[in-house]
Amino acid sequence: MKYDSPEVLEALDLAWDLERGFLGNLRDGRFVPELGDAYLELLRSIEIPEGERLHSDFVRLLWFAPQFSEWQIKRAVDRGADRIEVSKYSDLIWNAVTELLGAP
């Protein structure tokens, strides 16, 4: 899916929703693997044409996700999540976002 399509932008925004999104749930210490799988599937489905200038909403919704998910590991573990599982998802988010945006 094209990175700046309304569907992609809406799905990226939904990931931050406190009740229905993977990142929103993590913010509250809730680790929901099914939401994590859906988020990773979304990230892996995004296509960015070579040399494309990125839409500001896309960048706003994506750039902070890897660091944020890493910061939430302890909170999720404190609420009963398995550290290895939460860390795995955090690493997969880092990898997916790096794949999309590239590394410096």
Coordinates of C-alpha atoms in Angstrom, one line a residue:
M1 CA 0.0 0.0 0.0
K2 CA 1.2 3.5 -0.8
Y3 CA 2.6 5.2 2.3
D4 CA 0.5 8.3 2.0
S5 CA -2.8 6.7 1.1
P6 CA -5.7 7.7 3.4
E7 CA -6.0 4.0 4.5
V8 CA -2.4 3.8 5.6
L9 CA -2.4 7.1 7.4
E10 CA -5.7 6.1 9.2
A11 CA -4.2 2.7 10.2
L12 CA -1.0 4.3 11.5
D13 CA -3.0 6.8 13.5
L14 CA -5.2 4.0 14.9
A15 CA -2.0 2.2 16.2
W16 CA -1.8 5.1 18.7
D17 CA -5.4 4.7 19.9
L18 CA -5.6 3.9 23.6
E19 CA -8.1 1.1 23.2
R20 CA -7.7 -0.3 19.7
G21 CA -4.1 0.4 18.9
F22 CA -0.9 -1.6 19.7
L23 CA 1.1 1.5 20.7
G24 CA -1.8 3.0 22.6
N25 CA -2.3 -0.1 24.6
L26 CA 1.5 -0.2 25.3
R27 CA 1.2 3.3 26.6
D28 CA -1.1 1.9 29.3
G29 CA 1.2 -1.1 29.9
R30 CA -1.1 -3.5 28.0
F31 CA 0.8 -5.8 25.6
V32 CA -1.6 -7.2 23.0
P33 CA 0.3 -9.5 20.6
E34 CA -2.6 -9.6 18.1
L35 CA -2.5 -5.8 17.7
G36 CA 1.3 -6.0 17.4
D37 CA 1.0 -8.5 14.6
A38 CA -1.5 -6.3 12.8
Y39 CA 0.7 -3.3 13.3
L40 CA 3.8 -5.1 11.9
E41 CA 1.8 -6.4 9.0
L42 CA 0.7 -2.8 8.2
L43 CA 4.3 -1.6 8.4
R44 CA 5.5 -4.4 6.1
S45 CA 2.8 -3.6 3.6
I46 CA 3.8 0.1 3.1
E47 CA 5.5 1.0 -0.1
I48 CA 7.5 4.2 -0.6
P49 CA 8.6 5.0 -4.1
E50 CA 12.3 5.7 -4.6
G51 CA 13.1 9.4 -4.1
E52 CA 9.6 10.3 -2.8
R53 CA 9.3 13.2 -0.4
L54 CA 7.5 11.9 2.6
H55 CA 4.1 13.2 3.7
S56 CA 4.4 15.0 7.0
D57 CA 1.5 13.0 8.6
F58 CA 3.2 9.7 7.6
V59 CA 6.5 10.8 9.3
R60 CA 4.6 12.1 12.4
L61 CA 2.8 8.8 12.9
L62 CA 5.8 6.6 12.3
W63 CA 9.1 8.1 13.4
F64 CA 8.6 7.8 17.1
A65 CA 7.1 4.3 17.2
P66 CA 10.4 2.4 17.6
Q67 CA 11.7 4.4 20.5
F68 CA 8.3 4.6 22.1
S69 CA 7.8 0.9 22.0
E70 CA 11.2 0.3 23.6
W71 CA 10.4 2.8 26.4
Q72 CA 7.1 0.9 27.1
I73 CA 8.8 -2.5 27.7
K74 CA 9.2 -2.1 31.4
R75 CA 5.6 -0.7 31.8
A76 CA 4.2 -3.8 30.0
V77 CA 6.4 -6.2 32.0
D78 CA 5.3 -4.5 35.2
R79 CA 1.7 -5.3 34.2
G80 CA 2.5 -9.0 33.6
A81 CA 3.8 -9.2 30.0
D82 CA 6.8 -11.4 29.1
R83 CA 9.9 -9.3 28.7
I84 CA 11.2 -11.4 25.8
E85 CA 8.0 -11.2 23.9
V86 CA 7.5 -7.4 24.3
S87 CA 11.2 -6.8 23.4
K88 CA 10.8 -9.0 20.3
Y89 CA 7.9 -6.8 19.1
S90 CA 9.9 -3.6 19.9
D91 CA 12.9 -4.9 17.8
L92 CA 10.6 -5.9 15.0
I93 CA 9.1 -2.4 14.9
W94 CA 12.6 -0.9 14.9
N95 CA 13.5 -3.1 11.9
A96 CA 10.3 -2.4 10.0
V97 CA 10.6 1.4 10.5
T98 CA 14.3 1.3 9.6
E99 CA 13.4 -0.6 6.4
L100 CA 10.9 2.0 5.5
L101 CA 12.8 5.2 6.3
G102 CA 16.4 3.9 6.0
A103 CA 19.3 4.4 8.3
P104 CA 21.5 7.5 8.4

